[in-house]
Tab-separated table of C-alpha atoms in Angstrom:
chain	number	residue	atom	x	y	z
C	1	MET	CA	-5.557	7.836	-7.733
C	2	ASP	CA	-7.536	9.505	-10.502
C	3	GLU	CA	-10.532	9.844	-8.046
C	4	VAL	CA	-8.107	11.606	-5.585
C	5	LYS	CA	-6.910	13.925	-8.267
C	6	GLN	CA	-10.525	14.753	-9.381
C	7	LEU	CA	-11.558	15.445	-5.707
C	8	VAL	CA	-8.495	17.792	-5.174
C	9	THR	CA	-9.255	19.693	-8.473
C	10	HIS	CA	-12.858	20.291	-7.326
C	11	ILE	CA	-11.596	21.704	-4.049
C	12	LYS	CA	-9.159	23.947	-5.761
C	13	ASN	CA	-11.879	25.275	-8.157
C	14	GLY	CA	-14.085	26.089	-5.129
C	15	GLN	CA	-16.463	23.208	-5.508
C	16	ILE	CA	-16.298	22.413	-1.855
C	17	LYS	CA	-18.786	19.941	-0.209
C	18	PRO	CA	-20.004	20.310	3.430
C	19	ILE	CA	-19.102	16.743	4.300
C	20	TYR	CA	-15.918	14.668	3.484
C	21	PHE	CA	-16.192	11.125	4.712
C	22	LEU	CA	-12.904	9.458	3.969
C	23	MET	CA	-12.752	5.677	4.817
C	24	GLY	CA	-10.974	2.540	3.921
C	25	GLU	CA	-8.118	0.160	4.499
C	26	GLU	CA	-5.255	2.352	2.930
C	27	PRO	CA	-4.621	5.368	5.155
C	28	TYR	CA	-2.233	7.139	2.695
C	29	TYR	CA	-4.905	8.872	0.540
C	30	ILE	CA	-7.106	9.568	3.497
C	31	ASP	CA	-4.363	11.562	4.941
C	32	ARG	CA	-3.431	13.262	1.781
C	33	ILE	CA	-6.957	14.517	1.154
C	34	SER	CA	-7.536	15.582	4.675
C	35	ASP	CA	-4.275	17.475	4.832
C	36	PHE	CA	-5.024	19.182	1.585
C	37	ILE	CA	-8.288	20.530	2.916
C	38	GLU	CA	-6.626	21.436	6.261
C	39	ASN	CA	-3.945	23.430	4.477
C	40	THR	CA	-5.805	25.189	1.575
C	41	VAL	CA	-9.414	25.734	2.196
C	42	LEU	CA	-8.917	28.528	4.553
C	43	SER	CA	-6.297	31.243	4.616
C	44	GLU	CA	-3.647	31.505	7.401
C	45	ASP	CA	-5.626	34.437	8.904
C	46	GLU	CA	-8.948	32.516	8.844
C	47	LYS	CA	-7.629	29.331	10.371
C	48	GLY	CA	-7.289	30.847	13.868
C	49	PHE	CA	-11.028	31.119	14.509
C	50	ASN	CA	-12.305	28.789	11.919
C	51	GLN	CA	-10.449	25.630	11.754
C	52	VAL	CA	-10.550	22.930	14.483
C	53	VAL	CA	-9.000	19.402	14.638
C	54	LEU	CA	-10.791	16.827	16.815
C	55	TYR	CA	-9.772	13.207	17.641
C	56	GLY	CA	-12.236	10.446	17.621
C	57	ARG	CA	-10.877	8.847	20.919
C	58	ASP	CA	-11.525	12.110	22.868
C	59	ILE	CA	-14.989	13.295	21.694
C	60	THR	CA	-18.560	12.049	20.993
C	61	ILE	CA	-20.885	12.435	17.949
C	62	ASP	CA	-22.621	15.287	19.814
C	63	ASP	CA	-19.150	17.292	20.045
C	64	ILE	CA	-18.701	16.865	16.381
C	65	VAL	CA	-22.170	18.248	15.635
C	66	GLU	CA	-21.760	21.029	18.089
C	67	ASN	CA	-18.542	22.199	16.554
C	68	ALA	CA	-19.984	21.685	12.873
C	69	LYS	CA	-23.095	23.803	13.556
C	70	ARG	CA	-21.211	26.848	14.605
C	71	TYR	CA	-20.952	29.826	12.184
C	72	PRO	CA	-17.615	30.954	10.904
C	73	MET	CA	-16.167	34.122	12.121
C	74	MET	CA	-15.045	36.599	9.439
C	75	SER	CA	-14.788	34.015	6.948
C	76	GLU	CA	-17.070	32.305	4.451
C	77	ARG	CA	-16.301	28.882	5.859
C	78	GLN	CA	-15.094	26.900	8.856
C	79	VAL	CA	-13.268	23.631	8.680
C	80	VAL	CA	-13.732	20.742	11.232
C	81	ILE	CA	-11.489	17.832	10.875
C	82	VAL	CA	-12.162	14.632	12.798
C	83	LYS	CA	-9.049	12.487	12.833
C	84	GLU	CA	-9.189	8.696	13.947
C	85	ALA	CA	-12.942	8.975	13.468
C	86	GLN	CA	-12.924	5.081	13.355
C	87	ASP	CA	-12.661	5.235	17.225
C	88	LEU	CA	-16.479	6.312	16.884
C	89	SER	CA	-17.531	3.373	14.767
C	90	ARG	CA	-20.114	2.144	17.564
C	91	THR	CA	-21.912	5.463	17.377
C	92	ILE	CA	-21.146	6.984	13.969
C	93	GLU	CA	-24.838	6.297	12.800
C	94	LYS	CA	-25.857	9.095	15.181
C	95	LEU	CA	-24.348	11.523	12.681
C	96	VAL	CA	-27.284	10.884	10.374
C	97	ALA	CA	-29.327	13.850	11.620
C	98	TYR	CA	-26.508	16.191	10.809
C	99	ALA	CA	-25.797	14.681	7.529
C	100	GLU	CA	-29.447	15.068	6.471
C	101	ASN	CA	-29.092	18.816	7.273
C	102	PRO	CA	-25.521	20.010	7.398
C	103	GLN	CA	-24.280	23.520	8.101
C	104	LEU	CA	-23.398	24.653	4.513
C	105	SER	CA	-20.756	27.014	5.779
C	106	THR	CA	-18.888	24.176	7.588
C	107	VAL	CA	-16.530	21.713	5.899
C	108	LEU	CA	-16.617	18.658	7.962
C	109	VAL	CA	-13.971	15.984	7.258
C	110	LEU	CA	-13.991	12.638	8.959
C	111	ASN	CA	-10.987	10.424	8.587
C	112	TYR	CA	-12.418	6.858	9.158
C	113	LYS	CA	-9.183	4.718	8.543
C	114	TYR	CA	-8.955	0.944	8.291
C	115	LYS	CA	-12.867	0.741	8.416
C	116	LYS	CA	-15.846	1.662	6.131
C	117	ILE	CA	-19.492	2.424	6.742
C	118	ASP	CA	-22.134	0.122	5.524
C	119	LYS	CA	-23.358	1.465	2.121
C	120	ARG	CA	-26.803	0.062	2.759
C	121	LYS	CA	-27.283	2.289	5.903
C	122	VAL	CA	-28.969	5.735	6.059
C	123	LEU	CA	-25.715	7.622	6.997
C	124	TYR	CA	-23.922	6.452	3.875
C	125	LYS	CA	-26.730	7.665	1.623
C	126	ALA	CA	-27.342	10.884	3.446
C	127	ILE	CA	-23.564	11.895	3.130
C	128	LYS	CA	-23.436	10.756	-0.532
C	129	LYS	CA	-26.362	12.907	-1.291
C	130	VAL	CA	-24.835	16.195	0.069
C	131	GLY	CA	-21.009	15.445	0.348
C	132	VAL	CA	-18.239	13.011	-0.630
C	133	VAL	CA	-17.873	9.550	0.557
C	134	TYR	CA	-14.412	8.379	-0.508
C	135	GLU	CA	-13.164	4.803	-0.133
C	136	SER	CA	-9.348	4.258	0.036
C	137	LYS	CA	-8.813	0.778	-1.079
C	138	LYS	CA	-5.631	-1.190	-0.282
C	139	LEU	CA	-3.493	-1.928	-3.267
C	140	TYR	CA	-2.434	-5.401	-4.135
C	141	GLU	CA	1.273	-6.163	-4.052
C	142	ASN	CA	1.224	-6.410	-7.850
C	143	GLN	CA	-0.092	-2.849	-8.121
C	144	VAL	CA	2.400	-1.119	-5.800
C	145	ALA	CA	5.372	-0.966	-8.199
C	146	ASP	CA	3.190	0.902	-10.858
C	147	TRP	CA	2.036	3.283	-8.082
C	148	ILE	CA	5.693	3.922	-7.280
C	149	ARG	CA	6.465	4.658	-10.920
C	150	ARG	CA	3.492	7.002	-11.260
C	151	VAL	CA	4.327	8.902	-7.976
C	152	LEU	CA	7.935	9.362	-8.975
C	153	SER	CA	6.913	10.408	-12.565
C	154	ALA	CA	4.844	13.177	-11.244
C	155	LYS	CA	8.002	14.389	-9.448
C	156	LYS	CA	9.967	14.057	-12.560
C	157	TYR	CA	11.892	10.864	-11.739
C	158	THR	CA	11.982	7.437	-13.100
C	159	ILE	CA	12.725	4.003	-11.551
C	160	VAL	CA	13.972	0.817	-13.074
C	161	PRO	CA	11.591	-2.160	-12.371
C	162	LYS	CA	13.993	-4.017	-10.188
C	163	ALA	CA	14.380	-1.137	-7.753
C	164	ALA	CA	10.599	-0.695	-7.451
C	165	GLN	CA	10.374	-4.262	-6.803
C	166	MET	CA	12.892	-4.102	-4.080
C	167	LEU	CA	10.840	-1.419	-2.375
C	168	VAL	CA	7.755	-3.535	-2.475
C	169	GLU	CA	9.330	-6.581	-1.071
C	170	PHE	CA	11.105	-4.649	1.733
C	171	LEU	CA	8.236	-2.345	2.612
C	172	GLY	CA	5.200	-4.323	1.427
C	173	THR	CA	2.042	-2.522	0.452
C	174	ASP	CA	2.074	0.376	3.123
C	175	LEU	CA	1.969	3.320	0.785
C	176	SER	CA	2.885	5.884	3.615
C	177	LYS	CA	6.117	4.027	4.491
C	178	ILE	CA	6.969	3.690	0.725
C	179	ASN	CA	6.291	7.306	0.141
C	180	ASN	CA	8.474	8.256	3.153
C	181	GLU	CA	11.360	6.399	1.526
C	182	LEU	CA	10.657	8.032	-1.793
C	183	GLU	CA	10.721	11.473	-0.419
C	184	LYS	CA	14.226	10.758	1.159
C	185	LEU	CA	15.428	9.689	-2.295
C	186	GLN	CA	13.936	12.870	-3.772
C	187	ILE	CA	16.039	14.847	-1.227
C	188	ILE	CA	19.321	13.068	-2.052
C	189	LEU	CA	18.813	12.724	-5.831
C	190	PRO	CA	18.120	15.539	-8.306
C	191	GLN	CA	15.009	15.595	-10.538
C	192	GLY	CA	15.421	13.626	-13.751
C	193	THR	CA	17.379	10.852	-12.102
C	194	GLN	CA	16.373	7.137	-12.847
C	195	ILE	CA	16.521	5.349	-9.553
C	196	THR	CA	18.388	2.196	-9.596
C	197	PRO	CA	19.016	-0.727	-7.289
C	198	VAL	CA	22.277	0.833	-6.258
C	199	ASP	CA	20.370	3.932	-5.144
C	200	ILE	CA	18.087	1.889	-3.107
C	201	GLU	CA	20.883	-0.026	-1.460
C	202	GLU	CA	22.977	3.011	-0.729
C	203	ASN	CA	20.111	5.373	0.512
C	204	ILE	CA	17.607	2.998	1.984
C	205	GLY	CA	19.767	0.046	3.163
C	206	ILE	CA	18.086	-2.735	1.254
C	207	SER	CA	20.734	-5.028	-0.359
C	208	LYS	CA	20.571	-5.157	-4.244
C	209	ASP	CA	22.239	-8.574	-4.229
C	210	TYR	CA	20.809	-10.371	-1.231
C	211	ASN	CA	16.987	-10.016	-1.168
C	212	ASN	CA	13.854	-11.867	-1.883
C	213	PHE	CA	13.775	-10.619	-5.543
C	214	GLU	CA	17.149	-11.962	-6.255
C	215	LEU	CA	16.527	-15.236	-4.356
C	216	ARG	CA	13.313	-15.859	-6.536
C	217	LYS	CA	15.432	-15.202	-9.620
C	218	ALA	CA	18.259	-17.585	-8.502
C	219	ILE	CA	15.718	-20.231	-7.682
C	220	GLY	CA	13.963	-19.732	-11.114
C	221	GLU	CA	17.370	-20.195	-12.864
C	222	ARG	CA	18.301	-23.076	-10.566
C	223	ASN	CA	21.429	-21.212	-9.720
C	224	VAL	CA	22.035	-23.309	-6.490
C	225	VAL	CA	25.270	-21.390	-5.448
C	226	LYS	CA	23.617	-17.966	-5.620
C	227	ALA	CA	20.461	-19.160	-3.916
C	228	HIS	CA	22.435	-20.579	-1.068
C	229	GLN	CA	24.452	-17.444	-0.820
C	230	ILE	CA	21.376	-15.462	-0.452
C	231	ILE	CA	20.025	-17.871	2.111
C	232	ASN	CA	23.104	-17.677	4.206
C	233	TYR	CA	22.905	-13.881	4.163
C	234	PHE	CA	19.288	-14.232	5.383
C	235	ALA	CA	20.377	-16.601	8.116
C	236	GLU	CA	22.912	-14.185	9.406
C	237	ASN	CA	20.493	-11.208	9.183
C	238	PRO	CA	17.190	-12.682	10.247
C	239	LYS	CA	15.545	-9.521	11.568
C	240	ASP	CA	15.920	-7.776	8.241
C	241	ASN	CA	14.796	-10.999	6.429
C	242	PRO	CA	12.157	-12.888	8.289
C	243	MET	CA	11.505	-16.246	7.006
C	244	VAL	CA	7.564	-15.842	6.930
C	245	VAL	CA	7.992	-13.142	4.283
C	246	THR	CA	10.454	-15.146	2.198
C	247	VAL	CA	8.082	-18.184	2.217
C	248	SER	CA	5.079	-16.101	1.359
C	249	LEU	CA	6.919	-14.481	-1.622
C	250	LEU	CA	8.142	-17.707	-2.995
C	251	PHE	CA	4.653	-19.248	-2.493
C	252	ASN	CA	3.225	-16.414	-4.650
C	253	PHE	CA	5.863	-16.890	-7.235
C	254	PHE	CA	5.212	-20.695	-7.640
C	255	SER	CA	1.555	-20.210	-7.589
C	256	GLN	CA	2.068	-17.790	-10.605
C	257	LEU	CA	4.323	-20.283	-12.148
C	258	LEU	CA	1.514	-22.888	-11.863
C	259	GLN	CA	-0.806	-20.503	-13.612
C	260	PHE	CA	1.770	-19.966	-16.221
C	261	HIS	CA	1.922	-23.655	-17.116
C	262	GLY	CA	-1.741	-23.630	-17.611
C	263	LEU	CA	-1.846	-20.875	-20.075
C	264	SER	CA	-2.501	-21.708	-23.609
C	265	ASP	CA	-1.290	-18.273	-24.775
C	266	LYS	CA	2.054	-17.729	-23.407
C	267	SER	CA	2.850	-14.448	-25.291
C	268	PRO	CA	4.548	-11.978	-23.050
C	269	ARG	CA	1.723	-9.496	-23.258
C	270	ASN	CA	-0.877	-12.218	-22.226
C	271	VAL	CA	1.532	-13.663	-19.448
C	272	ALA	CA	1.864	-10.231	-17.911
C	273	SER	CA	-1.860	-9.587	-18.046
C	274	VAL	CA	-2.974	-12.864	-16.478
C	275	LEU	CA	-0.176	-13.022	-13.786
C	276	LYS	CA	-0.536	-9.338	-13.133
C	277	ILE	CA	3.151	-8.763	-13.433
C	278	ASN	CA	5.344	-5.963	-14.926
C	279	PRO	CA	6.243	-7.121	-18.553
C	280	TYR	CA	9.940	-6.648	-17.515
C	281	PHE	CA	9.764	-9.846	-15.412
C	282	VAL	CA	7.996	-12.149	-17.987
C	283	ASN	CA	11.198	-13.747	-19.161
C	284	GLU	CA	11.872	-14.762	-15.678
C	285	TYR	CA	8.707	-16.758	-15.502
C	286	ILE	CA	9.392	-18.279	-18.974
C	287	PHE	CA	12.902	-19.414	-17.872
C	288	ALA	CA	11.731	-20.649	-14.585
C	289	ALA	CA	8.821	-22.701	-16.218
C	290	LYS	CA	11.601	-24.634	-18.227
C	291	ASN	CA	13.431	-25.300	-15.056
C	292	PHE	CA	10.393	-26.318	-13.056
C	293	PRO	CA	7.818	-28.575	-14.917
C	294	MET	CA	4.171	-28.353	-13.592
C	295	LYS	CA	4.577	-31.559	-11.381
C	296	LYS	CA	7.619	-30.099	-9.797
C	297	VAL	CA	5.836	-26.699	-9.230
C	298	SER	CA	2.982	-28.527	-7.384
C	299	THR	CA	5.613	-30.308	-5.235
C	300	VAL	CA	7.280	-27.005	-4.274
C	301	ILE	CA	3.835	-25.336	-3.416
C	302	SER	CA	3.161	-28.205	-0.996
C	303	THR	CA	6.694	-27.904	0.503
C	304	LEU	CA	6.278	-24.145	1.003
C	305	ARG	CA	2.904	-24.684	2.678
C	306	GLU	CA	4.708	-27.124	5.083
C	307	PHE	CA	7.543	-24.533	5.720
C	308	ASP	CA	5.029	-21.674	6.112
C	309	VAL	CA	3.702	-23.652	9.251
C	310	LYS	CA	7.133	-24.228	10.464
C	311	SER	CA	8.187	-20.587	10.036
C	312	LYS	CA	5.439	-19.678	12.394
C	313	GLY	CA	6.830	-22.092	15.031
C	314	VAL	CA	4.573	-25.000	14.789
C	315	GLY	CA	6.519	-28.162	15.029
C	316	SER	CA	9.975	-26.531	14.883
C	317	ASN	CA	10.363	-24.374	17.970
C	318	ALA	CA	14.016	-25.364	18.476
C	319	VAL	CA	15.073	-25.173	14.856
C	320	PRO	CA	16.734	-21.610	13.933
C	321	GLN	CA	14.876	-20.018	10.960
C	322	GLY	CA	18.220	-19.914	9.063
C	323	ASP	CA	18.463	-23.713	9.296
C	324	LEU	CA	14.855	-24.108	8.047
C	325	LEU	CA	15.505	-21.832	5.093
C	326	LYS	CA	18.551	-23.975	4.157
C	327	GLU	CA	16.498	-27.133	4.392
C	328	LEU	CA	13.744	-25.367	2.350
C	329	MET	CA	16.274	-24.513	-0.451
C	330	VAL	CA	17.507	-28.110	-0.585
C	331	ARG	CA	13.856	-29.414	-0.932
C	332	ILE	CA	13.017	-26.932	-3.550
C	333	LEU	CA	16.272	-27.291	-5.752
C	334	VAL	CA	16.645	-31.138	-5.600
């Protein structure tokens, strides 16, 4: 995120490079940088003759070079944006000749999503010498809640940890999807609002009481009644609560719990650091560790592996996922 801010600042200050190669697994920042260049480098009057958007599936490298080598009309620069450039992955190295001698009055932007070019190859080195190569790396799940907090903070909002965790568990690590939901909340809620689980439930449709976050907590507390209430809700709403997601999240939780048992320093700060969790949730792990000794945690992890296979239809084709979840809860909480 800091690299993106720096890149945007340079563009705002007129420090514009002839080539921007935007690559990587996370498309959110690739789109943000590309859109910023598209919207700000040229004035509205200049865009008509000097800005072109191409799509990788429809063009060749020769088409890109031909467009990039043109001179701008009544403008200092022209902008050529290639979206879905990853569709040219088999021939992308042919761009080397242009990268070694780019048209300095052209700003060439290549959106190379979900892939990256080999940093050992000539193309990477040539672009790096004259332009910018930005790699957008996918965030790990334990990083997304903090990303949500920082994005909202920049817009003058705050969010309670549980609400952020609900978004992560429901939407995963897709930053574009999460940002779309955050933008909806910003339309509905005034600046300065602290976003709560109730706001998430009422405006996004994620239940604040019946979700994987609450299930994990109920299991950690050995609250059998609450855990089965949640599982029954999941069984009745299987499309919104796929078993494979529940099993995956519980597997991560018990794997972290196993790590916790192995720590010599169980201070809240060290636990948060080692397990890569928000300090807000440390007490949940401390409490769960008392209810699940190390030997039991190992047994649960083995059980979760078994049910992960079953959740994918191996050896349990005729068993409804709701029934599998109920059996899983019994196995975990005995």
